[in-house]
Short mmCIF file of C-alpha atoms in Angstrom, two decimals:
data_model
loop_
_atom_site.label_atom_id
_atom_site.label_comp_id
_atom_site.label_asym_id
_atom_site.label_seq_id
_atom_site.Cartn_x
_atom_site.Cartn_y
_atom_site.Cartn_z
CA MET A 20 70.82 137.32 -97.22
CA PRO A 21 72.28 137.55 -100.79
CA ASN A 22 69.77 138.42 -103.37
CA SER A 23 70.51 138.02 -107.07
CA LYS A 24 67.23 139.62 -108.19
CA PRO A 25 67.58 143.15 -109.39
CA PRO A 26 66.04 145.64 -106.91
CA ARG A 27 62.58 146.72 -107.43
CA ILE A 28 62.34 150.46 -108.20
CA GLU A 29 58.90 151.68 -108.94
CA ALA A 30 57.83 155.08 -109.98
CA VAL A 31 54.47 154.75 -108.36
CA GLU A 32 52.70 157.04 -110.68
CA ALA A 33 53.50 155.55 -114.16
CA GLN A 34 55.40 157.85 -116.39
CA ARG A 35 54.04 157.90 -119.85
CA PRO A 36 56.61 158.94 -122.43
CA GLY A 37 56.38 162.64 -123.02
CA THR A 38 54.58 163.35 -119.81
CA VAL A 39 55.88 164.34 -116.49
CA PRO A 40 53.82 163.87 -113.23
CA ASN A 41 53.41 166.99 -111.15
CA LEU A 42 53.28 167.26 -107.44
CA PHE A 43 50.48 169.83 -107.59
CA ALA A 44 48.31 167.80 -109.96
CA ASP A 45 45.26 165.85 -108.82
CA LEU A 46 45.15 167.44 -105.46
CA PRO A 47 42.42 165.74 -103.45
CA SER A 48 39.43 167.92 -102.59
CA ARG A 49 38.92 168.69 -98.96
CA SER A 50 39.05 165.38 -97.21
CA THR A 51 38.39 164.13 -93.74
CA ASP A 52 41.81 162.52 -93.67
CA GLU A 53 45.29 163.40 -94.96
CA VAL A 54 45.82 161.86 -98.36
CA VAL A 55 49.16 160.02 -99.00
CA THR A 56 50.31 159.23 -102.54
CA GLY A 57 53.41 157.19 -103.18
CA LEU A 58 55.73 158.81 -105.73
CA LEU A 59 58.64 156.37 -105.68
CA SER A 60 59.18 153.07 -104.04
CA ALA A 61 62.58 151.33 -103.90
CA PRO A 62 64.38 149.10 -101.50
CA GLY A 63 64.90 151.00 -98.35
CA LEU A 64 63.26 154.17 -99.79
CA ARG A 65 59.84 155.61 -100.22
CA ILE A 66 58.95 159.06 -101.41
CA GLU A 67 55.40 160.25 -100.75
CA ARG A 68 53.22 163.24 -101.22
CA ILE A 69 51.08 164.01 -98.25
CA VAL A 70 48.19 166.50 -98.55
CA SER A 71 46.65 167.98 -95.44
CA THR A 72 43.65 170.22 -95.49
CA GLY A 73 43.44 171.25 -91.86
CA GLN A 74 43.96 167.87 -90.27
CA ALA A 75 46.04 167.46 -87.11
CA SER A 76 47.16 164.43 -85.22
CA PRO A 77 44.43 163.18 -82.78
CA PRO A 78 44.80 164.46 -79.18
CA GLY A 79 47.48 162.53 -77.37
CA PHE A 80 48.67 160.76 -80.50
CA TRP A 81 52.40 160.67 -81.33
CA TYR A 82 54.13 159.23 -84.37
CA ASP A 83 56.89 156.87 -83.43
CA GLN A 84 58.35 155.55 -86.58
CA ASP A 85 60.71 152.76 -87.18
CA ARG A 86 62.41 154.61 -90.04
CA PRO A 87 63.86 158.14 -90.27
CA GLU A 88 61.91 160.55 -92.44
CA TRP A 89 63.07 163.61 -94.20
CA VAL A 90 60.16 165.89 -94.76
CA MET A 91 59.62 169.24 -96.52
CA VAL A 92 56.62 171.48 -96.68
CA VAL A 93 56.16 172.34 -100.33
CA ALA A 94 53.06 174.46 -99.98
CA GLY A 95 50.82 175.56 -97.12
CA ALA A 96 51.73 175.69 -93.48
CA ALA A 97 51.82 173.34 -90.54
CA VAL A 98 52.88 173.16 -86.86
CA LEU A 99 54.86 170.13 -85.90
CA ARG A 100 55.58 169.21 -82.21
CA PHE A 101 58.42 167.02 -81.03
CA ASP A 102 57.96 165.26 -77.73
CA ASP A 103 61.53 166.24 -76.72
CA GLU A 104 61.16 169.98 -77.47
CA ALA A 105 59.21 172.53 -75.46
CA ALA A 106 58.12 174.72 -78.40
CA PRO A 107 56.27 173.61 -81.45
CA GLN A 108 57.81 174.11 -84.83
CA ARG A 109 55.94 176.14 -87.35
CA MET A 110 56.72 175.10 -90.93
CA VAL A 111 56.07 176.99 -94.18
CA ALA A 112 56.85 176.28 -97.79
CA GLY A 113 60.42 175.23 -98.23
CA ASP A 114 61.02 174.28 -94.62
CA TYR A 115 62.50 170.85 -94.22
CA LEU A 116 63.78 168.70 -91.44
CA LEU A 117 64.97 165.27 -90.59
CA ILE A 118 62.87 163.24 -88.16
CA ALA A 119 65.00 160.52 -86.60
CA ALA A 120 63.62 157.10 -86.18
CA HIS A 121 61.53 156.83 -82.98
CA ARG A 122 61.69 160.53 -82.40
CA ARG A 123 58.07 161.15 -81.22
CA HIS A 124 56.30 163.88 -82.95
CA ARG A 125 52.85 164.97 -83.93
CA VAL A 126 51.17 167.42 -86.32
CA GLU A 127 49.53 169.99 -84.15
CA TRP A 128 47.93 172.07 -86.94
CA THR A 129 47.74 172.37 -90.72
CA ASP A 130 46.32 175.37 -92.47
CA PRO A 131 42.54 174.78 -92.94
CA ALA A 132 42.37 177.41 -95.74
CA VAL A 133 44.75 175.80 -98.24
CA ALA A 134 46.18 172.40 -99.11
CA THR A 135 49.39 171.79 -97.24
CA ILE A 136 51.59 169.61 -99.45
CA TRP A 137 54.40 167.64 -97.80
CA LEU A 138 57.14 165.77 -99.46
CA ALA A 139 58.22 162.90 -97.34
CA VAL A 140 61.23 160.72 -97.84
CA HIS A 141 61.22 157.58 -95.70
CA PHE A 142 64.42 155.65 -95.66
CA ASP A 143 66.03 152.71 -93.96
CA PRO A 144 68.91 153.72 -91.72
CA SER A 145 70.44 150.31 -91.61
CA VAL A 146 70.96 149.95 -95.37
CA THR A 147 74.61 150.32 -96.28
CA PRO A 148 76.13 150.61 -99.68
CA PRO A 149 77.57 147.27 -100.91
CA MET B 9 80.37 142.79 -94.85
CA PRO B 10 78.68 143.05 -91.45
CA ASN B 11 79.09 146.47 -89.78
CA SER B 12 78.21 146.96 -86.17
CA LYS B 13 78.63 150.72 -86.26
CA PRO B 14 75.41 152.65 -86.41
CA PRO B 15 74.81 154.12 -89.83
CA ARG B 16 75.80 157.68 -90.34
CA ILE B 17 72.87 159.95 -91.09
CA GLU B 18 73.78 163.57 -91.50
CA ALA B 19 71.49 166.55 -91.86
CA VAL B 20 74.08 168.43 -93.79
CA GLU B 21 72.80 171.82 -92.76
CA ALA B 22 72.94 171.68 -89.03
CA GLN B 23 69.54 172.09 -87.41
CA ARG B 24 69.69 174.39 -84.43
CA PRO B 25 66.84 173.71 -81.98
CA GLY B 26 64.00 175.93 -82.77
CA THR B 27 65.01 176.64 -86.29
CA VAL B 28 64.09 174.93 -89.49
CA PRO B 29 66.19 175.22 -92.66
CA ASN B 30 64.41 176.37 -95.78
CA LEU B 31 64.95 175.29 -99.32
CA PHE B 32 64.54 178.94 -100.57
CA ALA B 33 67.02 180.44 -98.11
CA ASP B 34 70.43 181.48 -98.96
CA LEU B 35 69.91 181.18 -102.71
CA PRO B 36 73.17 181.73 -104.48
CA SER B 37 73.38 184.91 -106.46
CA ARG B 38 73.73 184.52 -110.26
CA SER B 39 76.62 182.14 -110.69
CA THR B 40 78.65 180.75 -113.52
CA ASP B 41 77.93 177.24 -112.41
CA GLU B 42 74.99 175.41 -110.93
CA VAL B 43 75.16 175.34 -107.06
CA VAL B 44 74.69 172.10 -105.37
CA THR B 45 73.87 171.95 -101.64
CA GLY B 46 73.67 168.70 -99.67
CA LEU B 47 70.53 168.54 -97.52
CA LEU B 48 70.72 165.04 -96.23
CA SER B 49 73.33 162.37 -96.41
CA ALA B 50 72.79 158.79 -95.24
CA PRO B 51 74.06 155.38 -96.39
CA GLY B 52 72.74 154.80 -99.86
CA LEU B 53 70.96 158.16 -99.99
CA ARG B 54 71.79 161.79 -100.66
CA ILE B 55 69.34 164.61 -100.96
CA GLU B 56 70.49 167.76 -102.65
CA ARG B 57 69.30 171.20 -103.65
CA ILE B 58 70.54 172.28 -107.06
CA VAL B 59 70.19 175.88 -108.12
CA SER B 60 70.42 176.74 -111.79
CA THR B 61 70.46 180.33 -113.12
CA GLY B 62 70.35 179.83 -116.82
CA GLN B 63 73.03 177.00 -117.00
CA ALA B 64 72.68 174.08 -119.37
CA SER B 65 74.90 171.07 -119.87
CA PRO B 66 77.79 171.74 -122.22
CA PRO B 67 77.23 170.83 -125.82
CA GLY B 68 77.65 167.06 -126.33
CA PHE B 69 77.75 166.36 -122.62
CA TRP B 70 75.50 163.62 -121.23
CA TYR B 71 75.02 162.69 -117.55
CA ASP B 72 75.51 158.90 -117.17
CA GLN B 73 75.14 158.21 -113.48
CA ASP B 74 75.87 155.06 -111.56
CA ARG B 75 72.91 155.66 -109.15
CA PRO B 76 69.19 156.39 -109.99
CA GLU B 77 68.06 159.96 -109.24
CA TRP B 78 64.53 161.16 -108.37
CA VAL B 79 64.37 164.76 -109.26
CA MET B 80 61.71 167.51 -108.94
CA VAL B 81 61.68 171.06 -110.08
CA VAL B 82 60.50 173.11 -107.05
CA ALA B 83 60.77 176.49 -108.72
CA GLY B 84 61.69 177.85 -112.10
CA ALA B 85 61.70 175.95 -115.27
CA ALA B 86 64.06 173.66 -117.26
CA VAL B 87 64.27 171.52 -120.35
CA LEU B 88 65.70 167.95 -119.84
CA ARG B 89 66.64 165.73 -122.70
CA PHE B 90 67.01 161.98 -122.55
CA ASP B 91 69.27 160.30 -125.09
CA ASP B 92 66.60 157.68 -125.69
CA GLU B 93 63.71 160.04 -126.36
CA ALA B 94 63.17 162.14 -129.38
CA ALA B 95 61.52 165.11 -127.74
CA PRO B 96 63.00 167.05 -124.85
CA GLN B 97 61.01 167.33 -121.61
CA ARG B 98 60.01 170.77 -120.40
CA MET B 99 59.76 170.75 -116.63
CA VAL B 100 58.03 173.37 -114.40
CA ALA B 101 57.51 173.71 -110.68
CA GLY B 102 56.10 170.48 -109.17
CA ASP B 103 57.22 168.26 -112.14
CA TYR B 104 59.22 165.22 -111.02
CA LEU B 105 60.70 162.17 -112.63
CA LEU B 106 62.87 159.23 -112.01
CA ILE B 107 66.17 159.03 -113.88
CA ALA B 108 67.25 155.42 -113.95
CA ALA B 109 70.88 154.67 -113.39
CA HIS B 110 72.91 155.04 -116.66
CA ARG B 111 69.99 156.63 -118.50
CA ARG B 112 71.85 159.30 -120.40
CA HIS B 113 70.36 162.79 -120.03
CA ARG B 114 71.33 166.37 -120.24
CA VAL B 115 69.90 169.75 -119.19
CA GLU B 116 69.11 171.57 -122.35
CA TRP B 117 68.02 174.84 -120.79
CA THR B 118 67.14 176.45 -117.47
CA ASP B 119 65.33 179.78 -117.20
CA PRO B 120 67.87 182.54 -117.13
CA ALA B 121 65.43 184.96 -115.58
CA VAL B 122 64.81 183.14 -112.32
CA ALA B 123 66.49 180.63 -110.06
CA THR B 124 65.53 177.12 -111.00
CA ILE B 125 65.51 175.03 -107.85
CA TRP B 126 65.74 171.28 -108.11
CA LEU B 127 65.38 168.74 -105.37
CA ALA B 128 67.43 165.73 -106.19
CA VAL B 129 67.33 162.34 -104.35
CA HIS B 130 70.21 160.11 -105.35
CA PHE B 131 69.87 156.61 -104.02
CA ASP B 132 71.58 153.32 -104.23
CA PRO B 133 69.49 150.76 -106.14
CA SER B 134 71.34 147.77 -104.67
CA VAL B 135 70.65 148.42 -101.12
CA THR B 136 68.13 146.09 -99.65
CA PRO B 137 66.31 146.19 -96.34
CA PRO B 138 67.95 143.76 -93.78
#
């Protein structure tokens, strides 16, 4: 459906002039849950910081997401498992991968000793340039 | 225009089963130019690694991009200048910001002593979810 309104692009953490937000700032202290912070929100795109401090997916739980996700471990370490692969995938700082929509996966482990910081880019595969 | 073909999503560096690409791998040696490597290409979205080793934008040159760009310095240090701001912006590892389309900017400086690694997410502001 045509839409004449300008698209909404939102830097979720407001950028004051002269300041730059930092991925390593305001890290949550050890938490029961992973902490997700939106960094950018735009039509068909969302960039998030996810901070894990030892959490893993609950036993038997699999993520099955409608949208593809490009994810990078920026700090820390994690073990990711895909339902369609025999061996789990250990990830360290700088490791990145694309998780296709509906590719079932789970986080088996994150390092309990440090904050594992993920950068996650969720995007809509069905958007097409005009 | 309707398009029945599935969208093309490409992890630009092929992912062999059991291996994960790493942002810090295969860093170019000191180069005359910045080195840009595509990490993900999808409709309306492109994720790149940019490695600078002391380069700056040529005198008088301003980037004036059709698409917004979300950029993070992952390693190293840089100074970014916006045409509409008096003071340049120093950026260190973890610093990120959104550069709106057609917001004129230039790279004043990157650290000549180390590789400055940028993660750049170029996206199309006019895409809208179906």
